[in-house]
Tab-separated table of C-alpha atoms in Angstrom:
chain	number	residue	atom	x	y	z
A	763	UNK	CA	-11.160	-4.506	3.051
A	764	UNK	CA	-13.384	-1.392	1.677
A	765	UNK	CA	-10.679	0.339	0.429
A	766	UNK	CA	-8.696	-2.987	-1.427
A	767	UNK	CA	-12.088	-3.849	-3.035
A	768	UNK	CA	-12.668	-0.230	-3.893
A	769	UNK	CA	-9.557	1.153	-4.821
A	770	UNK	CA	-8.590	-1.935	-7.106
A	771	UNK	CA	-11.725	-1.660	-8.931
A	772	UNK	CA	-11.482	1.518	-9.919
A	773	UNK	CA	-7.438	1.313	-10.759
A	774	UNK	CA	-7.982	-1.449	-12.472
A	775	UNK	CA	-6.371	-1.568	-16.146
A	776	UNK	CA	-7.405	-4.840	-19.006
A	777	UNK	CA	-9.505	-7.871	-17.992
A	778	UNK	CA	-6.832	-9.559	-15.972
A	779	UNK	CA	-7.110	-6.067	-14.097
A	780	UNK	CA	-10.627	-6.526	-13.551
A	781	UNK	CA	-10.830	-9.580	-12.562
A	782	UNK	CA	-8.023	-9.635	-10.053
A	783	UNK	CA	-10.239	-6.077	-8.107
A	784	UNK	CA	-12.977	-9.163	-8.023
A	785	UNK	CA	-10.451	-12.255	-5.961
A	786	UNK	CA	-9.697	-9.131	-3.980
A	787	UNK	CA	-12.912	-8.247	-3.144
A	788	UNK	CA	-14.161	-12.060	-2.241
A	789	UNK	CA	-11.680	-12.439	-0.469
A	790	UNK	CA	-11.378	-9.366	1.610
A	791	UNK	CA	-14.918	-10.412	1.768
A	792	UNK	CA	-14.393	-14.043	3.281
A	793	UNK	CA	-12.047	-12.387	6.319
A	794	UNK	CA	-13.604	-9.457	7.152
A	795	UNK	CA	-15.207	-10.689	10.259
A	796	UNK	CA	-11.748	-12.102	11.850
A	797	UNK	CA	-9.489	-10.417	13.739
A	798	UNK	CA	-6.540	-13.613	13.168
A	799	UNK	CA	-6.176	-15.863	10.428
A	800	UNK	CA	-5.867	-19.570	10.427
A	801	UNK	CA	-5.259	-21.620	7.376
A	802	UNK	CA	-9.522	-22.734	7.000
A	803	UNK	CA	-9.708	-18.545	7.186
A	804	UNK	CA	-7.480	-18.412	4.389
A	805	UNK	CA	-8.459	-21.240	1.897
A	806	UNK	CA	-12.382	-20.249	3.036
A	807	UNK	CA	-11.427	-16.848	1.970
A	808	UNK	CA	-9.492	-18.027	-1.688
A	809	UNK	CA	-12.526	-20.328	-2.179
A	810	UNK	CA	-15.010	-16.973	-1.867
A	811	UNK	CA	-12.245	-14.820	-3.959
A	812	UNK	CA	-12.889	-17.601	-6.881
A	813	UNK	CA	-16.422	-17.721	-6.548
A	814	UNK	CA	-16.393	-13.944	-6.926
A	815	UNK	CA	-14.333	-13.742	-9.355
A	816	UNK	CA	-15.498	-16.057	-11.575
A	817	UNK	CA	-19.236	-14.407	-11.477
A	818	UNK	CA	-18.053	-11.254	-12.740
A	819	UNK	CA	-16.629	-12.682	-15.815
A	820	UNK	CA	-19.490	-13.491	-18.823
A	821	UNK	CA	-17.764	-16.457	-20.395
A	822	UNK	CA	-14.768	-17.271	-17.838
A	823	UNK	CA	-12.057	-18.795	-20.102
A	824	UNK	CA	-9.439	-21.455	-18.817
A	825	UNK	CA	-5.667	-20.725	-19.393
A	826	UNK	CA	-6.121	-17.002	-17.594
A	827	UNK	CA	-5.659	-15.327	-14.204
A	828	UNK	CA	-8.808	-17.294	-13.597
A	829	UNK	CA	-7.568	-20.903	-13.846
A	830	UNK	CA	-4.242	-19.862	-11.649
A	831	UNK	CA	-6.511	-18.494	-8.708
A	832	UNK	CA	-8.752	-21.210	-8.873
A	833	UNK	CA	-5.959	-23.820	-8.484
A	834	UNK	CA	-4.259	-22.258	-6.042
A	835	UNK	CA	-7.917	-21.780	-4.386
A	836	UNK	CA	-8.200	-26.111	-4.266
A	837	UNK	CA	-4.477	-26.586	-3.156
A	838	UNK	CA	-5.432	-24.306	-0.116
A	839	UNK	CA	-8.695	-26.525	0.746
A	840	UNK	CA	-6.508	-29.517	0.450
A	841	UNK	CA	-3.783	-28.364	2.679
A	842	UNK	CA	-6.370	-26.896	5.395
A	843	UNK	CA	-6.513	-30.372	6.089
A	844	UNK	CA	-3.302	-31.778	6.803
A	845	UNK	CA	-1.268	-28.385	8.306
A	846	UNK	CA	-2.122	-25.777	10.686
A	847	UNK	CA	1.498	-24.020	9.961
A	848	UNK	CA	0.830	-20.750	7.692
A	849	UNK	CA	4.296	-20.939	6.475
A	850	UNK	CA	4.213	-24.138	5.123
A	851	UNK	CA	0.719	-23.325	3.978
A	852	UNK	CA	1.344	-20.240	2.254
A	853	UNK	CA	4.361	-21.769	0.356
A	854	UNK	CA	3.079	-24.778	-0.944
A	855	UNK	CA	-0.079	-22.799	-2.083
A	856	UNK	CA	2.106	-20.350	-3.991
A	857	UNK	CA	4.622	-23.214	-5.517
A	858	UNK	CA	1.113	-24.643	-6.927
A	859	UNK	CA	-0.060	-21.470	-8.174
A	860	UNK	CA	3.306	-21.274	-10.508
A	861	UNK	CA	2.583	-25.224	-11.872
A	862	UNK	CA	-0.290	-23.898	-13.079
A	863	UNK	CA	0.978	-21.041	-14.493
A	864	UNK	CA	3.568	-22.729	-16.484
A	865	UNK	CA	0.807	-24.999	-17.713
A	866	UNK	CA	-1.407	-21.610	-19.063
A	867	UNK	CA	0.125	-22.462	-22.455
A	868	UNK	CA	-1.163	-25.577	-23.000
A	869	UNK	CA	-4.842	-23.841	-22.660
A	870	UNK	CA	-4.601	-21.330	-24.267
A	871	UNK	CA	-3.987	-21.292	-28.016
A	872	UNK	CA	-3.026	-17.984	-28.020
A	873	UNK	CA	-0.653	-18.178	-25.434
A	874	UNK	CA	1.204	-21.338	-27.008
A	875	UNK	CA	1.695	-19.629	-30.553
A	876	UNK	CA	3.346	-16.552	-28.588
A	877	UNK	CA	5.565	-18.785	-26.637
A	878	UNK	CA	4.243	-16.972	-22.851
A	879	UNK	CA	2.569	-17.801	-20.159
A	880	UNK	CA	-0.427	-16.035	-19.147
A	881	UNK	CA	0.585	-12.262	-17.820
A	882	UNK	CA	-2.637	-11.912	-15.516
A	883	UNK	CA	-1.888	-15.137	-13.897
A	884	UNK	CA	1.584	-14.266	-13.531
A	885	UNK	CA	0.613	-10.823	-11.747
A	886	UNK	CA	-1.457	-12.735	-9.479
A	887	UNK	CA	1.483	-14.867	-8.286
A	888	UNK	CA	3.310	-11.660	-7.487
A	889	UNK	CA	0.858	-10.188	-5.509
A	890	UNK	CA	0.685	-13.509	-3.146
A	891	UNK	CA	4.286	-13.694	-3.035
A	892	UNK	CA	4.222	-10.223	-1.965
A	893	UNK	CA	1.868	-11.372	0.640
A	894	UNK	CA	4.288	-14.080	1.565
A	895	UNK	CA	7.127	-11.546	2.333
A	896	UNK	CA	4.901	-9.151	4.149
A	897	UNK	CA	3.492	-12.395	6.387
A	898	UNK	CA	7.163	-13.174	6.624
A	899	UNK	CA	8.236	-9.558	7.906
A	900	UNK	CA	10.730	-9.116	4.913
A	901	UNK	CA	11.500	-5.538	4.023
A	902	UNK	CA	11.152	-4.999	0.486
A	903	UNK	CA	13.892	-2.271	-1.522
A	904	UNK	CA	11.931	-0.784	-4.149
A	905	UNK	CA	14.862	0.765	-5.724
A	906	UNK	CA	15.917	-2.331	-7.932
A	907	UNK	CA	13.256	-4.465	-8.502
A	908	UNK	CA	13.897	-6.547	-11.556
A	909	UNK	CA	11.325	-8.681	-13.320
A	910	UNK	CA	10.055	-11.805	-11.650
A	911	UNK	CA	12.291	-14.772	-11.973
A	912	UNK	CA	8.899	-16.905	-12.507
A	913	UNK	CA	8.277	-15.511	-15.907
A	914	UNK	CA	9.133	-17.527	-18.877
A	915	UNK	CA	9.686	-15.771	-22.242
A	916	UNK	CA	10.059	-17.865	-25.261
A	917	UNK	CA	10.540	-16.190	-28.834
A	918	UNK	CA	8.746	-17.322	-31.209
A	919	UNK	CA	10.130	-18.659	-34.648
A	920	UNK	CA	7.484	-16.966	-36.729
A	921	UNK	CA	4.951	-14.729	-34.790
A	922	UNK	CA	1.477	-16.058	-36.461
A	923	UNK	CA	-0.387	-13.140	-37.568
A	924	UNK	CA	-4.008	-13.859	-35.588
A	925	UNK	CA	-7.129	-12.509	-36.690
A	926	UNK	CA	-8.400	-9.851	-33.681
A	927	UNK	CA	-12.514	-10.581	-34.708
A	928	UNK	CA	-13.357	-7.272	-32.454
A	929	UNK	CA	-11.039	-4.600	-32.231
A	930	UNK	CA	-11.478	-1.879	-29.833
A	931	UNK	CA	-10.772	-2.721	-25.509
A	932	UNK	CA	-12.481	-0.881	-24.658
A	933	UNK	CA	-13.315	0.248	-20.593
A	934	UNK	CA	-14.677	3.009	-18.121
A	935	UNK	CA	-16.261	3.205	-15.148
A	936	UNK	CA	-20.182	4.309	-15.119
A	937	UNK	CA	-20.451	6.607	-11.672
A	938	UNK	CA	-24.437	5.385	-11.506
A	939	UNK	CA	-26.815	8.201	-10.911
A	940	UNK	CA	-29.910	5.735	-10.038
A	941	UNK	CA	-29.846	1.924	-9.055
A	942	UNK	CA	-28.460	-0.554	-11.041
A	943	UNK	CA	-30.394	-3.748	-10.515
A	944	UNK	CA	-29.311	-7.353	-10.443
A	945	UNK	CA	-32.045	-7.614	-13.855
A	946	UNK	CA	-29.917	-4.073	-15.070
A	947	UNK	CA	-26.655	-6.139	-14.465
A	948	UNK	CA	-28.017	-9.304	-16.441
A	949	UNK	CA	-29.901	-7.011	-19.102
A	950	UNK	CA	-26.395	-5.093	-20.097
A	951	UNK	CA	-23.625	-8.036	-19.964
A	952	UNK	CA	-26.288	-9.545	-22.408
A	953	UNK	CA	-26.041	-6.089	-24.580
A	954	UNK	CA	-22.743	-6.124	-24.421
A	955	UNK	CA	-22.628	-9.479	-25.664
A	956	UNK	CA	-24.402	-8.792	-28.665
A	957	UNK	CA	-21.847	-6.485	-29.864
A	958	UNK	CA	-18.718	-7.908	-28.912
A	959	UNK	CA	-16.519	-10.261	-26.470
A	960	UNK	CA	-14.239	-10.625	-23.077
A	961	UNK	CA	-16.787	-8.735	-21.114
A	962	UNK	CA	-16.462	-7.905	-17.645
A	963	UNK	CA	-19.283	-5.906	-16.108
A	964	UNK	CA	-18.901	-5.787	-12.207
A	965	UNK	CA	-21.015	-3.423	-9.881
A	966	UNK	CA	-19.633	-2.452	-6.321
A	967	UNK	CA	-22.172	0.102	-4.355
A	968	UNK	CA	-21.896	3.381	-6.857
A	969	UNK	CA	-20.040	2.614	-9.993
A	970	UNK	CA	-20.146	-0.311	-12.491
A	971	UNK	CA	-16.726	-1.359	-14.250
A	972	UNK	CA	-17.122	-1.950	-17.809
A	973	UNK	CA	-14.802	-3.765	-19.602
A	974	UNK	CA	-15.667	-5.064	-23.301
A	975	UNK	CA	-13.752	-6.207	-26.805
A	976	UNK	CA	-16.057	-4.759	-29.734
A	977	UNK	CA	-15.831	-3.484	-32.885
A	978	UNK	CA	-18.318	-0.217	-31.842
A	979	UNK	CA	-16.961	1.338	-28.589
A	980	UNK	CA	-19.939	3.955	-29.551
A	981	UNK	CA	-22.465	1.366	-28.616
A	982	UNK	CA	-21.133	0.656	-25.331
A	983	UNK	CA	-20.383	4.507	-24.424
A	984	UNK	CA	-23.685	5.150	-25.588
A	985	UNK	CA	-25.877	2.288	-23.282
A	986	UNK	CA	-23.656	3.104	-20.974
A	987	UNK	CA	-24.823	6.861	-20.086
A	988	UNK	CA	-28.085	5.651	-19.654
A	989	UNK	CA	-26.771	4.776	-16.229
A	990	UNK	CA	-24.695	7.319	-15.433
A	991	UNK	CA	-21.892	9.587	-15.847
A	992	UNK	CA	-18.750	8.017	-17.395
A	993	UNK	CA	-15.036	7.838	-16.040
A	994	UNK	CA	-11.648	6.881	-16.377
A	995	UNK	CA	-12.402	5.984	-20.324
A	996	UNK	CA	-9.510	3.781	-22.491
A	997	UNK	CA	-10.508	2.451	-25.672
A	998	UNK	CA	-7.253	1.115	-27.364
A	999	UNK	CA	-7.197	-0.399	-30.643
A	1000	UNK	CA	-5.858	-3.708	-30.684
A	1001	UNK	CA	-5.412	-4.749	-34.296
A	1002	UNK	CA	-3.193	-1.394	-34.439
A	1003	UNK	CA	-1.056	-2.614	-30.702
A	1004	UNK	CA	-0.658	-5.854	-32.609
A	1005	UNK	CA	1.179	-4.463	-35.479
A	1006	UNK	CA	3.278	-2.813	-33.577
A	1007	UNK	CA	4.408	-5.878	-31.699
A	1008	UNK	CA	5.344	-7.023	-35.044
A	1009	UNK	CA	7.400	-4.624	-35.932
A	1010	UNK	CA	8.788	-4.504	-32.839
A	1011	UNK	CA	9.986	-8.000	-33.000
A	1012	UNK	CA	11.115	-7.927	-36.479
A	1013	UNK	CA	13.060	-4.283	-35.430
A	1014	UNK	CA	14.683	-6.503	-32.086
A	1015	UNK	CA	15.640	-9.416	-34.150
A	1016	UNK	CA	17.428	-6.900	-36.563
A	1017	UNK	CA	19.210	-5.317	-33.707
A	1018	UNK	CA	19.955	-8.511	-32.410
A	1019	UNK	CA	21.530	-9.404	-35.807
A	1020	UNK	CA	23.441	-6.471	-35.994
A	1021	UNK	CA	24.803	-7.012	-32.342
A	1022	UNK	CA	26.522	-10.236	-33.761
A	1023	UNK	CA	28.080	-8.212	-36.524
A	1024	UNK	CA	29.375	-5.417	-34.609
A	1025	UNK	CA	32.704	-6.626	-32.349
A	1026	UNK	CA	34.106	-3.119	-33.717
A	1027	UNK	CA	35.803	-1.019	-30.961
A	1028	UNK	CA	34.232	1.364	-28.883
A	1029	UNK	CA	33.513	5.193	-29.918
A	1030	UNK	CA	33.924	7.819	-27.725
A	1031	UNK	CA	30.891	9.253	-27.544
A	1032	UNK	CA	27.009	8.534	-28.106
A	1033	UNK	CA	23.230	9.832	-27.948
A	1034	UNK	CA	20.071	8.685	-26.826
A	1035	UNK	CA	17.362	10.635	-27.652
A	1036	UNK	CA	13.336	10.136	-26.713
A	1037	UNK	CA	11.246	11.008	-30.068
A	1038	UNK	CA	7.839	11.436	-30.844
A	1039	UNK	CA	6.632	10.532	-34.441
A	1040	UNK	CA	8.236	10.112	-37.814
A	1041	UNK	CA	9.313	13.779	-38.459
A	1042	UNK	CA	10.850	14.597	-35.138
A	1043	UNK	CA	12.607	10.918	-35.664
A	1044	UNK	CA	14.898	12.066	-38.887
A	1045	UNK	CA	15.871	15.309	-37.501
A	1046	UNK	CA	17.392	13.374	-34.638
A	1047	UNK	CA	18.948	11.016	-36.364
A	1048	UNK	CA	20.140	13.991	-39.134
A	1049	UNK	CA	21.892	15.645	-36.145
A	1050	UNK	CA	23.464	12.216	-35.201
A	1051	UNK	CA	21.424	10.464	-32.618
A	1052	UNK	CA	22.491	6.552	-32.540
A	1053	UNK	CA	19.360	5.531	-30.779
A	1054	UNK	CA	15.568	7.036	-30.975
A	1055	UNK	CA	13.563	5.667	-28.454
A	1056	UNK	CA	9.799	6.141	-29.660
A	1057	UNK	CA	8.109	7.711	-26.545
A	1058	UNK	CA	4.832	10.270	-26.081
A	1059	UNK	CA	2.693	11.675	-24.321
A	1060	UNK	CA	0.919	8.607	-23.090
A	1061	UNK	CA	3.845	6.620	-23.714
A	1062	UNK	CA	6.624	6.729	-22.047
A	1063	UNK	CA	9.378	4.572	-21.946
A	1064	UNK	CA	10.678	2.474	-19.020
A	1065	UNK	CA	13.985	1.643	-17.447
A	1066	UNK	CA	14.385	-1.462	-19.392
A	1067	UNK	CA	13.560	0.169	-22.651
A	1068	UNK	CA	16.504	3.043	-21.423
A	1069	UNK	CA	18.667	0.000	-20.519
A	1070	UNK	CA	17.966	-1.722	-24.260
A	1071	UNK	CA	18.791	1.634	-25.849
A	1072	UNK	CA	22.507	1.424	-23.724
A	1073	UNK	CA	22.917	-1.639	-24.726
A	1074	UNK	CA	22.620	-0.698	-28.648
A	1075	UNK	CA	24.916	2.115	-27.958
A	1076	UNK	CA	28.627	0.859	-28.545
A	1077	UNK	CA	30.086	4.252	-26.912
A	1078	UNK	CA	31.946	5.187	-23.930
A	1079	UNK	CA	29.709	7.904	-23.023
A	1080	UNK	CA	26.367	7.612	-24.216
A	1081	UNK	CA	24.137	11.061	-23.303
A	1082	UNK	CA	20.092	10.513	-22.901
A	1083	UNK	CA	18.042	13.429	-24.172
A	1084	UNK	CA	14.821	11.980	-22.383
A	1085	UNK	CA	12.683	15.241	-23.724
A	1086	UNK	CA	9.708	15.030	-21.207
A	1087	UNK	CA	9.751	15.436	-17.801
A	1088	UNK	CA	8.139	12.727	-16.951
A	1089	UNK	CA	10.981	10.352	-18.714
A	1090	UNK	CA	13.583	11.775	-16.430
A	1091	UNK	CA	13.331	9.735	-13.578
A	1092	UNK	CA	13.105	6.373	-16.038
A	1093	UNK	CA	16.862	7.796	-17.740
A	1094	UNK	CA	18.357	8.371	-14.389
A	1095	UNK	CA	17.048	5.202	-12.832
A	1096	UNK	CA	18.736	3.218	-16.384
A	1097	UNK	CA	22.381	5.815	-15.387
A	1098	UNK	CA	22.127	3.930	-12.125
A	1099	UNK	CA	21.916	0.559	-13.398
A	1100	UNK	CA	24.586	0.848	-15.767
A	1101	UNK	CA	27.811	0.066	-14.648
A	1102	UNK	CA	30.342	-1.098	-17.835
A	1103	UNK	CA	29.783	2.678	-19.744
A	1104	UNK	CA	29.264	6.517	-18.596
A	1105	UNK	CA	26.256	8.002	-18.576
A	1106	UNK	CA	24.983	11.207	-18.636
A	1107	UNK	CA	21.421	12.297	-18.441
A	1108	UNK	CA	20.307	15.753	-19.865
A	1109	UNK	CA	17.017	16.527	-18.261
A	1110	UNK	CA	15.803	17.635	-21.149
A	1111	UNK	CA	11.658	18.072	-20.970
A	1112	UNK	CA	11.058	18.900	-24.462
């Protein structure tokens, strides 16, 4: 229980992240004392991994990871009462969880104008189904594991451009060098508050998890240290991430367009390459690249994007320069998946 409460606390990565660490930790809370479980263990437990949950958030908002644990949380208390079989239990709980899910859009706004249900919520459902396979002994193959059948992904017509009021998420972990206080705790969510929004402050023994929307990640950093030493730091800037979804849509519908166009026969032979930046981009395609995946240092590319970039390619043998090491594995694992054209990855790492 320690080391689930622990370890996804400090791995933790965006609110959702966050407060996911906290059902985890109420519930490994709840069972802690039991050597067997029982269905009043389990929906005790879910109740406790709510209550947690919900504690650590500042202003908990409806339509999140939230509202899909706490559902699932009630459907648990009411079936407690009228089963004693796990399987049955476990199922119904889950098929619950995914009604609400699929409902996220309706309370959410944002969620609505992007045409998606809520992606912390829809994490959550994967980790109990995960728990539903390992209570029902399956053995899981890692090799292929293809997204979740549960998520629903609806273009929008006309993405609405929505104003991001603060713009930095920004998060770290403060390794606390003296006590932090239940008044501390109270006295620095309401600092936090004052500068910005979607907080998540949560303390566990000797580090705090800080987790804050805000125009001045300075002012955070900077309260912050009075605590402690600071770790695993990420301030992203969101206004900038939401541009480039944008673009990224507009650049997929064009592809998508020129898909339709092209029924012209197959060439013999095409390139992939992994770029980095504007300049590096032209000299690719100068030397006669067909596709540039945009990649980096912090950010590499996946299978699927590998597997989009095939799909563009209208070639019988399409070569992937993947030009960093740590893209390698991402081209072979896309060589592997492709069966309808030949593909050859260079293990190129720069």
């Amino acid at each position: 229980g320690k080391c689930i409460s622990s370890g996804s606390l400090r791995g933790a990565r965006g609110n959702s992240g966050v407060i996911l660490s906290q059902l985890l930790r109420g519930f490994t809370k709840g069972i802690r004392d039991h050597e067997e479980l029982d269905v009043i263990d389990l929906a005790g437990a879910m109740q406790k991994a709510v209550e947690t949950a919900y504690k650590a958030v500042m202003k908990p908002k409806e339509g999140t990871i939230l509202t899909v644990a706490k559902g699932a949380s009630q459907k648990a208390a009411e079936l407690a009462e009228t089963t004693e079989d796990l399987d049955t239990f476990i199922s119904e709980v889950i098929n619950y969880a995914q009604e609400v899910l699929e409902k996220t859009p309706e309370m959410l706004p944002v969620l609505k104008e992007a045409g998606v249900v809520d992606s912390g919520g829809q994490g959550l459902l994967e980790v109990m189904r995960g728990a539903y396979d390992a209570f029902q002994g399956k053995e899981i193959d890692y090799s292929a594991i293809e997204a979740s059948a549960g998520t629903k992904m609806v273009k929008p017509s006309e993405q609405a451009e929505t104003e991001i009021k603060f713009g930095y998420c920004t998060e770290f972990i403060i390794m606390l060098e003296k006590e932090f206080t239940a008044k501390d705790e109270t006295e620095f969510k309401a600092y936090l508050e004052s500068i910005g929004d979607s907080i998540v402050c949560v303390a566990d023994d000797d580090i705090v998890k800080i987790h804050v929307h805000t125009n001045d990640p300075g002012l955070a950093i900077q309260k912050a240290l009075t605590y402690g030493q600071l770790s695993r730091m990420k301030i992203d800037n969101m206004r900038e991430e939401h541009q480039e979804r944008l673009i990224k849509d507009a650049e997929k519908l064009a592809a998508q367009q020129a898909e339709a166009k092209k029924a012209e026969p197959r060439k013999e032979v095409g390139f992939i390459a992994v770029s980095i930046g504007e300049g590096m981009n032209e000299i690719f395609r100068e030397l006669g690249a067909d596709y540039i995946i945009e990649g980096g240092q912090t950010m590499n590319p996946s299978t699927e994007d590998m597997l989009n970039a095939i799909d563009q390619v209208n070639a019988e043998h399409i070569f992937i320069l993947p030009n960093n090491k740590n893209i390698i594995l991402a081209a072979n694992q896309a060589q592997t998946l492709t069966e309808d054209k030949d593909i050859i990855v260079v293990p190129s790492k720069t």
